[in-house]
CSV table of C-alpha atoms and ligand atoms in Angstrom, one decimal:
chain,number,residue,atom,x,y,z
G,1010,UNK,CA,-39.8,17.0,2.9
G,1011,UNK,CA,-36.3,15.5,3.1
G,1012,UNK,CA,-36.7,15.0,6.8
G,1013,UNK,CA,-40.1,13.4,6.3
G,1014,UNK,CA,-38.7,11.1,3.7
G,1015,UNK,CA,-35.8,10.2,5.9
G,1016,UNK,CA,-37.9,9.4,8.9
G,1017,UNK,CA,-40.3,7.5,6.8
G,1018,UNK,CA,-37.4,5.5,5.4
G,1019,UNK,CA,-36.5,4.5,8.9
G,1020,UNK,CA,-40.1,3.4,9.5
G,1021,UNK,CA,-39.8,0.9,6.6
G,1022,UNK,CA,-38.3,-2.4,7.5
G,1023,UNK,CA,-37.7,-5.6,5.8
G,1024,UNK,CA,-39.3,-8.4,7.7
G,1025,UNK,CA,-39.4,-12.1,7.3
G,1026,UNK,CA,-40.8,-13.5,10.4
G,1027,UNK,CA,-41.9,-10.8,12.8
G,1028,UNK,CA,-44.3,-7.8,12.5
G,1029,UNK,CA,-44.9,-5.7,9.5
G,1030,UNK,CA,-44.6,-1.9,9.3
G,1031,UNK,CA,-47.8,0.1,9.1
G,1032,UNK,CA,-47.1,1.2,5.5
G,1033,UNK,CA,-46.9,-2.4,4.4
G,1034,UNK,CA,-50.0,-3.4,6.4
G,1035,UNK,CA,-51.9,-0.7,4.6
G,1036,UNK,CA,-50.8,-2.2,1.3
G,1037,UNK,CA,-51.3,-5.8,2.5
G,1038,UNK,CA,-52.3,-8.2,-0.1
G,1039,UNK,CA,-55.4,-9.9,1.3
G,1040,UNK,CA,-56.3,-13.4,0.1
G,1041,UNK,CA,-54.5,-13.6,-3.2
G,1042,UNK,CA,-55.0,-16.8,-5.1
G,1043,UNK,CA,-53.2,-18.1,-8.1
G,1044,UNK,CA,-53.4,-16.0,-11.2
G,1045,UNK,CA,-54.5,-17.7,-14.3
G,1046,UNK,CA,-52.0,-18.6,-16.9
G,1047,UNK,CA,-51.6,-16.7,-20.2
G,1048,UNK,CA,-53.6,-18.2,-23.0
G,1049,UNK,CA,-51.5,-17.7,-26.2
G,1050,UNK,CA,-52.7,-15.8,-29.2
G,1051,UNK,CA,-55.3,-13.5,-27.6
G,1052,UNK,CA,-54.9,-10.0,-29.0
G,1053,UNK,CA,-56.5,-6.8,-27.7
G,1054,UNK,CA,-56.6,-3.1,-28.4
G,1055,UNK,CA,-54.4,-0.8,-26.4
G,1056,UNK,CA,-54.6,2.9,-25.7
G,1057,UNK,CA,-58.0,3.0,-24.0
G,1058,UNK,CA,-56.9,1.6,-20.7
G,1059,UNK,CA,-59.1,-1.4,-21.4
G,1060,UNK,CA,-59.5,-2.2,-17.7
G,1061,UNK,CA,-63.3,-2.5,-17.9
G,1062,UNK,CA,-63.2,-4.9,-20.9
G,1063,UNK,CA,-61.8,-7.8,-19.0
G,1064,UNK,CA,-59.7,-8.8,-22.0
G,1065,UNK,CA,-57.2,-11.5,-21.4
G,1066,UNK,CA,-53.8,-10.2,-22.4
G,1067,UNK,CA,-51.0,-12.5,-23.6
G,1068,UNK,CA,-47.3,-12.2,-24.1
G,1069,UNK,CA,-47.9,-11.3,-27.7
G,1070,UNK,CA,-50.0,-8.3,-26.6
G,1071,UNK,CA,-47.2,-7.3,-24.2
G,1072,UNK,CA,-44.7,-7.4,-27.1
G,1073,UNK,CA,-47.0,-5.2,-29.2
G,1074,UNK,CA,-47.3,-2.8,-26.2
G,1075,UNK,CA,-43.6,-2.6,-25.7
G,1076,UNK,CA,-42.8,-2.5,-29.4
G,1077,UNK,CA,-45.3,0.3,-30.0
G,1078,UNK,CA,-42.8,2.7,-28.4
G,1079,UNK,CA,-45.6,5.0,-27.5
G,1080,UNK,CA,-45.3,3.7,-24.0
G,1081,UNK,CA,-42.0,4.6,-22.4
G,1082,UNK,CA,-42.6,3.9,-18.8
G,1083,UNK,CA,-41.8,0.3,-18.2
G,1084,UNK,CA,-41.1,-0.5,-14.5
G,1085,UNK,CA,-39.5,-3.7,-13.6
G,1086,UNK,CA,-39.4,-5.6,-10.3
G,1087,UNK,CA,-36.8,-8.3,-10.1
G,1088,UNK,CA,-35.8,-11.1,-7.7
G,1089,UNK,CA,-33.3,-13.8,-7.3
G,1090,UNK,CA,-34.8,-15.8,-10.2
G,1091,UNK,CA,-33.2,-13.5,-12.7
G,1092,UNK,CA,-29.8,-14.6,-11.5
G,1093,UNK,CA,-30.1,-18.3,-11.2
G,1094,UNK,CA,-29.2,-18.7,-14.8
G,1095,UNK,CA,-25.9,-16.9,-13.9
G,1096,UNK,CA,-25.3,-19.7,-11.3
G,1097,UNK,CA,-26.5,-17.9,-8.1
G,1098,UNK,CA,-29.0,-20.0,-6.2
G,1099,UNK,CA,-32.2,-18.2,-5.1
G,1100,UNK,CA,-33.4,-18.6,-1.5
G,1101,UNK,CA,-36.7,-20.4,-1.7
G,1102,UNK,CA,-36.6,-22.9,-4.6
G,1103,UNK,CA,-37.4,-26.2,-2.9
G,1104,UNK,CA,-34.3,-28.2,-3.8
G,1105,UNK,CA,-31.8,-25.7,-5.3
G,1106,UNK,CA,-32.5,-22.7,-3.1
G,1107,UNK,CA,-30.0,-21.6,-0.5
G,1108,UNK,CA,-32.4,-22.0,2.4
G,1109,UNK,CA,-32.8,-25.7,1.5
G,1110,UNK,CA,-29.0,-26.3,1.9
G,1111,UNK,CA,-28.6,-24.8,5.4
G,1112,UNK,CA,-29.1,-27.8,7.6
G,1113,UNK,CA,-25.4,-28.1,8.2
G,1114,UNK,CA,-24.8,-24.5,8.9
G,1115,UNK,CA,-24.7,-23.0,12.3
G,1116,UNK,CA,-28.0,-21.2,12.1
G,1117,UNK,CA,-31.2,-21.8,14.1
G,1118,UNK,CA,-33.5,-21.1,11.0
G,1119,UNK,CA,-32.6,-20.1,7.5
G,1120,UNK,CA,-33.5,-16.4,7.6
G,1121,UNK,CA,-31.3,-15.9,10.7
G,1122,UNK,CA,-28.2,-15.7,8.5
G,1123,UNK,CA,-29.6,-12.4,7.1
G,1124,UNK,CA,-30.9,-11.0,10.4
G,1125,UNK,CA,-29.0,-8.1,11.9
G,1126,UNK,CA,-29.3,-9.3,15.5
G,1127,UNK,CA,-28.0,-12.8,14.6
G,1128,UNK,CA,-25.2,-11.3,12.4
G,1129,UNK,CA,-23.9,-9.1,15.2
G,1130,UNK,CA,-23.8,-12.1,17.5
G,1131,UNK,CA,-22.4,-14.6,14.9
G,1132,UNK,CA,-21.3,-13.1,11.6
G,1133,UNK,CA,-19.4,-16.2,10.4
G,1134,UNK,CA,-22.3,-18.0,8.6
G,1135,UNK,CA,-23.1,-14.8,6.6
G,1136,UNK,CA,-19.5,-14.3,5.6
G,1137,UNK,CA,-19.1,-17.9,4.5
G,1138,UNK,CA,-22.1,-17.3,2.2
G,1139,UNK,CA,-20.8,-13.9,1.1
G,1140,UNK,CA,-17.5,-15.4,-0.1
G,1141,UNK,CA,-19.4,-16.8,-3.0
G,1142,UNK,CA,-20.6,-13.3,-4.0
G,1143,UNK,CA,-17.1,-12.0,-4.7
G,1144,UNK,CA,-17.3,-9.5,-7.6
G,1145,UNK,CA,-16.7,-11.0,-10.9
G,1146,UNK,CA,-17.6,-14.6,-9.8
G,1147,UNK,CA,-20.8,-14.3,-11.8
G,1148,UNK,CA,-21.8,-12.7,-15.1
G,1149,UNK,CA,-25.1,-11.2,-16.2
G,1150,UNK,CA,-27.3,-13.5,-18.3
G,1151,UNK,CA,-29.8,-13.0,-21.1
G,1152,UNK,CA,-32.4,-11.7,-18.6
G,1153,UNK,CA,-30.2,-8.9,-17.4
G,1154,UNK,CA,-29.4,-8.1,-21.0
G,1155,UNK,CA,-33.0,-8.0,-21.9
G,1156,UNK,CA,-33.5,-5.3,-19.2
G,1157,UNK,CA,-30.4,-3.5,-20.6
G,1158,UNK,CA,-32.1,-3.5,-24.0
G,1159,UNK,CA,-35.2,-2.0,-22.5
G,1160,UNK,CA,-33.0,0.8,-21.2
G,1161,UNK,CA,-31.1,1.2,-24.5
G,1162,UNK,CA,-34.4,1.6,-26.2
G,1163,UNK,CA,-35.5,4.3,-23.8
G,1164,UNK,CA,-38.3,2.2,-22.4
G,1165,UNK,CA,-37.0,1.5,-18.9
G,1166,UNK,CA,-38.4,3.9,-16.3
G,1167,UNK,CA,-36.8,2.1,-13.4
G,1168,UNK,CA,-35.6,-1.4,-12.4
G,1169,UNK,CA,-36.3,-2.2,-8.8
G,1170,UNK,CA,-34.3,-5.2,-7.8
G,1171,UNK,CA,-34.1,-7.3,-4.6
G,1172,UNK,CA,-30.8,-8.7,-5.8
G,1173,UNK,CA,-27.5,-7.9,-4.2
G,1174,UNK,CA,-25.3,-9.5,-6.8
G,1175,UNK,CA,-24.8,-6.3,-8.8
G,1176,UNK,CA,-25.5,-8.1,-12.1
G,1177,UNK,CA,-27.9,-5.4,-13.3
G,1178,UNK,CA,-25.1,-2.8,-13.1
G,1179,UNK,CA,-22.6,-5.3,-14.6
G,1180,UNK,CA,-25.0,-5.6,-17.6
G,1181,UNK,CA,-24.5,-1.9,-18.3
G,1182,UNK,CA,-27.8,-0.4,-16.8
G,1183,UNK,CA,-26.8,2.9,-15.3
G,1184,UNK,CA,-27.3,3.5,-11.5
G,1185,UNK,CA,-29.9,6.2,-12.2
G,1186,UNK,CA,-32.2,3.6,-13.6
G,1187,UNK,CA,-31.7,1.2,-10.7
G,1188,UNK,CA,-33.2,0.9,-7.3
G,1189,UNK,CA,-31.2,-1.8,-5.5
G,1190,UNK,CA,-33.8,-2.1,-2.8
G,1191,UNK,CA,-31.9,-4.5,-0.7
G,1192,UNK,CA,-28.5,-2.8,-1.1
G,1193,UNK,CA,-25.4,-4.4,-2.6
G,1194,UNK,CA,-21.9,-5.6,-1.9
G,1195,UNK,CA,-20.4,-2.6,-3.7
G,1196,UNK,CA,-19.7,-0.9,-0.3
G,1197,UNK,CA,-19.3,-1.8,3.3
G,1198,UNK,CA,-19.7,0.1,6.6
G,1199,UNK,CA,-18.5,-0.4,10.2
G,1200,UNK,CA,-21.5,-1.5,12.4
G,1201,UNK,CA,-19.9,0.2,15.4
G,1202,UNK,CA,-18.6,3.6,14.2
G,1203,UNK,CA,-20.4,3.9,10.9
G,1204,UNK,CA,-17.2,4.5,8.9
G,1205,UNK,CA,-17.1,3.3,5.4
G,1206,UNK,CA,-14.7,0.4,4.8
G,1207,UNK,CA,-12.7,0.2,1.6
G,1208,UNK,CA,-14.1,-2.5,-0.7
G,1209,UNK,CA,-10.8,-4.2,-1.2
G,1210,UNK,CA,-10.2,-4.5,2.6
G,1211,UNK,CA,-13.6,-5.9,3.1
G,1212,UNK,CA,-13.1,-8.5,0.3
G,1213,UNK,CA,-9.5,-9.3,1.4
G,1214,UNK,CA,-10.8,-10.3,4.8
G,1215,UNK,CA,-13.8,-12.3,3.6
G,1216,UNK,CA,-11.8,-14.2,1.0
G,1217,UNK,CA,-9.2,-15.1,3.7
G,1218,UNK,CA,-12.0,-16.4,5.9
G,1219,UNK,CA,-11.5,-13.6,8.4
G,1220,UNK,CA,-14.4,-11.5,9.8
G,1221,UNK,CA,-13.8,-8.0,8.4
G,1222,UNK,CA,-13.0,-5.4,11.0
G,1223,UNK,CA,-12.9,-1.6,10.9
G,1224,UNK,CA,-9.4,0.0,10.5
G,1225,UNK,CA,-10.5,2.8,12.9
G,1226,UNK,CA,-12.3,1.1,15.8
G,1227,UNK,CA,-12.0,-2.7,15.1
G,1228,UNK,CA,-15.8,-2.9,14.9
G,1229,UNK,CA,-17.6,-5.5,12.8
G,1230,UNK,CA,-17.8,-4.4,9.1
G,1231,UNK,CA,-20.9,-5.3,7.2
G,1232,UNK,CA,-21.5,-4.9,3.4
G,1233,UNK,CA,-24.3,-2.4,2.7
G,1234,UNK,CA,-26.8,-5.1,1.9
G,1235,UNK,CA,-30.1,-4.7,3.7
G,1236,UNK,CA,-30.7,-7.3,6.4
G,1237,UNK,CA,-34.0,-8.2,7.9
G,1238,UNK,CA,-34.7,-5.6,10.5
G,1239,UNK,CA,-32.8,-2.8,8.6
G,1240,UNK,CA,-34.0,0.3,6.8
G,1241,UNK,CA,-34.2,0.3,3.0
G,1242,UNK,CA,-32.1,2.7,1.0
G,1243,UNK,CA,-33.7,6.1,0.5
G,1244,UNK,CA,-33.9,5.5,-3.3
G,1245,UNK,CA,-36.6,3.0,-2.6
G,1246,UNK,CA,-38.9,6.0,-2.2
G,1247,UNK,CA,-38.7,6.6,-5.9
G,1248,UNK,CA,-41.5,4.1,-6.1
G,1249,UNK,CA,-43.8,6.9,-5.0
G,1250,UNK,CA,-43.3,8.5,-8.4
G,1251,UNK,CA,-42.5,5.5,-10.6
G,1252,UNK,CA,-45.3,3.1,-9.8
G,1253,UNK,CA,-48.3,5.5,-10.1
G,1254,UNK,CA,-47.0,6.7,-13.5
G,1255,UNK,CA,-45.9,3.3,-14.9
G,1256,UNK,CA,-47.5,2.0,-18.1
G,1257,UNK,CA,-46.3,-1.5,-17.8
G,1258,UNK,CA,-45.0,-3.5,-14.9
G,1259,UNK,CA,-42.7,-6.5,-15.4
G,1260,UNK,CA,-42.3,-8.8,-12.3
G,1261,UNK,CA,-39.5,-11.2,-12.9
G,1262,UNK,CA,-38.1,-14.2,-10.8
G,1263,UNK,CA,-39.4,-13.4,-7.4
G,1264,UNK,CA,-41.5,-15.3,-4.8
G,1265,UNK,CA,-42.9,-11.9,-3.7
G,1266,UNK,CA,-42.4,-13.0,-0.1
G,1267,UNK,CA,-40.2,-10.1,1.2
G,1268,UNK,CA,-42.0,-6.9,2.2
G,1269,UNK,CA,-42.2,-4.0,1.6
G,1270,UNK,CA,-40.8,-4.8,-1.8
G,1271,UNK,CA,-43.5,-7.4,-2.6
G,1272,UNK,CA,-46.3,-4.9,-2.1
G,1273,UNK,CA,-45.0,-2.7,-4.9
G,1274,UNK,CA,-46.7,-5.1,-7.3
G,1275,UNK,CA,-50.0,-3.6,-6.1
G,1276,UNK,CA,-48.8,0.0,-6.6
G,1277,UNK,CA,-49.4,0.4,-10.3
G,1278,UNK,CA,-52.8,1.6,-11.5
G,1279,UNK,CA,-55.4,-1.1,-12.1
G,1280,UNK,CA,-55.5,-0.4,-15.9
G,1281,UNK,CA,-51.7,-1.1,-16.2
G,1282,UNK,CA,-50.8,-4.5,-17.5
G,1283,UNK,CA,-48.6,-6.5,-15.2
G,1284,UNK,CA,-46.5,-9.3,-16.6
G,1285,UNK,CA,-45.4,-11.9,-14.0
G,1286,UNK,CA,-42.7,-14.3,-15.2
G,1287,UNK,CA,-41.6,-16.9,-12.8
G,1288,UNK,CA,-41.0,-20.6,-12.5
G,1289,UNK,CA,-44.2,-21.0,-10.5
G,1290,UNK,CA,-47.2,-19.0,-9.5
G,1291,UNK,CA,-47.2,-17.1,-6.2
G,1292,UNK,CA,-50.2,-16.7,-4.0
G,1293,UNK,CA,-49.4,-13.2,-2.9
G,1294,UNK,CA,-50.0,-11.6,-6.4
G,1295,UNK,CA,-53.7,-10.6,-6.2
G,1296,UNK,CA,-55.0,-11.3,-9.7
G,1297,UNK,CA,-56.1,-8.4,-12.0
G,1298,UNK,CA,-57.8,-8.6,-15.3
G,1299,UNK,CA,-54.8,-7.2,-17.3
G,1300,UNK,CA,-52.2,-9.6,-15.8
G,1301,UNK,CA,-50.2,-11.8,-18.0
G,1302,UNK,CA,-48.7,-14.8,-16.1
G,1303,UNK,CA,-45.9,-16.6,-17.9
G,1304,UNK,CA,-44.8,-19.6,-15.9
G,1305,UNK,CA,-41.7,-21.7,-16.6
G,1306,UNK,CA,-38.0,-21.0,-16.9
G,1307,UNK,CA,-37.3,-17.3,-17.1
G,1308,UNK,CA,-34.6,-17.6,-19.8
G,1309,UNK,CA,-37.2,-19.3,-22.1
G,1310,UNK,CA,-39.9,-16.8,-21.3
G,1311,UNK,CA,-37.6,-13.8,-21.9
G,1312,UNK,CA,-36.2,-15.3,-25.1
G,1313,UNK,CA,-39.8,-15.8,-26.3
G,1314,UNK,CA,-40.7,-12.2,-25.5
G,1315,UNK,CA,-37.5,-11.0,-27.2
G,1316,UNK,CA,-38.5,-13.1,-30.3
G,1317,UNK,CA,-42.0,-11.6,-30.3
G,1318,UNK,CA,-40.5,-8.2,-30.1
G,1319,UNK,CA,-38.3,-8.9,-33.1
G,1320,UNK,CA,-35.2,-8.1,-31.0
G,1321,UNK,CA,-33.5,-11.4,-31.2
G,1322,UNK,CA,-30.6,-10.3,-33.4
G,1323,UNK,CA,-30.0,-7.1,-31.4
G,1324,UNK,CA,-30.1,-9.1,-28.3
G,1325,UNK,CA,-27.5,-11.6,-29.6
G,1326,UNK,CA,-25.2,-8.7,-30.6
G,1327,UNK,CA,-25.5,-7.1,-27.2
G,1328,UNK,CA,-24.8,-10.3,-25.3
G,1329,UNK,CA,-21.8,-11.0,-27.5
G,1330,UNK,CA,-20.4,-7.5,-27.2
G,1331,UNK,CA,-20.9,-7.3,-23.4
G,1332,UNK,CA,-19.8,-10.9,-22.7
G,1333,UNK,CA,-16.5,-10.3,-24.5
G,1334,UNK,CA,-16.1,-7.0,-22.7
G,1335,UNK,CA,-16.6,-8.7,-19.3
G,1336,UNK,CA,-14.2,-11.6,-20.1
G,1337,UNK,CA,-11.3,-9.3,-21.0
G,1338,UNK,CA,-8.4,-10.0,-18.6
G,1339,UNK,CA,-8.5,-6.4,-17.2
G,1340,UNK,CA,-12.1,-6.9,-16.0
Q,19,LIG,P1,-36.8,-16.2,-3.7
Q,19,LIG,O1,-37.8,-16.1,-2.6
Q,19,LIG,O2,-35.7,-17.2,-3.6
Q,19,LIG,O3,-37.7,-16.5,-5.0
Q,19,LIG,C1,-37.1,-16.6,-6.3
Q,19,LIG,C2,-38.2,-17.0,-7.3
Q,19,LIG,O4,-37.6,-17.1,-8.5
Q,19,LIG,C3,-38.9,-18.3,-6.9
Q,19,LIG,O5,-40.3,-18.1,-7.0
Q,19,LIG,C4,-38.4,-19.3,-8.1
Q,19,LIG,O6,-39.4,-20.1,-8.5
Q,19,LIG,C5,-38.1,-18.3,-9.1
Q,19,LIG,N1,-37.0,-18.8,-10.0
Q,19,LIG,C6,-35.7,-19.2,-9.7
Q,19,LIG,N2,-35.0,-19.5,-10.8
Q,19,LIG,C7,-35.9,-19.3,-11.9
Q,19,LIG,C8,-35.8,-19.5,-13.3
Q,19,LIG,N3,-34.6,-19.9,-13.8
Q,19,LIG,N4,-36.8,-19.2,-14.0
Q,19,LIG,C9,-38.0,-18.8,-13.5
Q,19,LIG,N5,-38.2,-18.6,-12.2
Q,19,LIG,C10,-37.1,-18.8,-11.4
Q,19,LIG,O7,-36.1,-14.8,-4.0
Q,19,LIG,P2,-36.8,-13.3,-4.0
Q,19,LIG,O8,-35.9,-12.5,-4.8
Q,19,LIG,O9,-38.2,-13.4,-4.2
Q,19,LIG,O10,-36.6,-12.9,-2.4
Q,19,LIG,C11,-36.0,-11.8,-2.1
Q,19,LIG,C12,-34.6,-12.0,-1.4
Q,19,LIG,C13,-33.7,-13.0,-2.1
Q,19,LIG,C14,-33.9,-10.7,-1.4
Q,19,LIG,O11,-33.7,-10.2,-0.1
Q,19,LIG,C15,-32.5,-11.0,-2.1
Q,19,LIG,O12,-31.5,-10.3,-1.6
Q,19,LIG,C16,-32.3,-12.4,-1.9
Q,19,LIG,N6,-31.4,-13.1,-2.8
Q,19,LIG,C17,-30.7,-12.5,-3.8
Q,19,LIG,C18,-29.9,-13.2,-4.6
Q,19,LIG,C19,-29.1,-12.4,-5.7
Q,19,LIG,O13,-28.7,-11.3,-5.4
Q,19,LIG,N7,-28.8,-13.1,-6.8
Q,19,LIG,C20,-29.7,-14.6,-4.5
Q,19,LIG,C21,-30.5,-15.2,-3.5
Q,19,LIG,C22,-31.3,-14.5,-2.7
């Protein structure tokens, strides 16, 4: 079993431009189309699956569903859009996204900066970008704390994030509830000998504009973030359990462009409501009858949901408590 999982993990690859792995092709979203927006005020009954009824769910219904506490298996998929309010640009937003600012960088096309083959040849552009991701540079925002509240209330089955900024952890969500599908900056490894590199050595080099080198073999050290062309962490395979048993799927702040992560949105049962909150609709989310699509700024959408849940005060307390903890001089 373990060997099977391990070899299957190797078969999974992130891709941006090239071919897709078989697993992802099997789960390919064909066609797609823009999901319809949520029409406020529509209520519906829960508990019977309701898939055949074609009822249009709304954010209020989702609040009722979460608030009912009978459902404890909320699975979340998150992307760069949950961290833009913390000051970290996403990749693909047309004017503010990182890819739109790359014309003066020494890269042939935007994705190259996160491709392993390009990195091994020319790591400088990546490390120039990485400098900005120094731990503590950014703080969790209200969206991270909403997810933390889901956890505190025993509702969070798992949070699958594409983000590598570590803000989910910084918000206090335990590692057992997280799948950092694209890795993180929390550790680094030598690309030549495979030896782990101490975090402080890695950051000392990056912040001094040096390419980090392995103390043992002088090989190029890379943080354990997943580049295009690399295997996903084994924890990603928790999706095989989490998604078929999920009772609600929240998809927050992602363009759903990177596979195999994006196809997870199809892995919940068809009777399970999916809530897609993003600035704009994405074509790759194949519409289902129990989808709720909440377009606009994610902070506004999350605050609205928190209000509908009656959690506003609890949320305010949590944010205050955690923010003061994180701004203590010893942090
Ligand atoms: P993306 O392709 O850049 O898409 C982000 C999505 O979020 C877009 O559809 C935006 O419209 C939306 N969005 C941005 N800000 C807001 C907002 N305030 N309110 C509502 N919607 C908003 O990023 P994805 O996450 O989909 O792509 C996956 C890549 C991005 C992963 O490999 C990540 O590692 C990578 N990434 C991570 C970070 C981070 O860790 N914070 C930052 C930038 C990129």
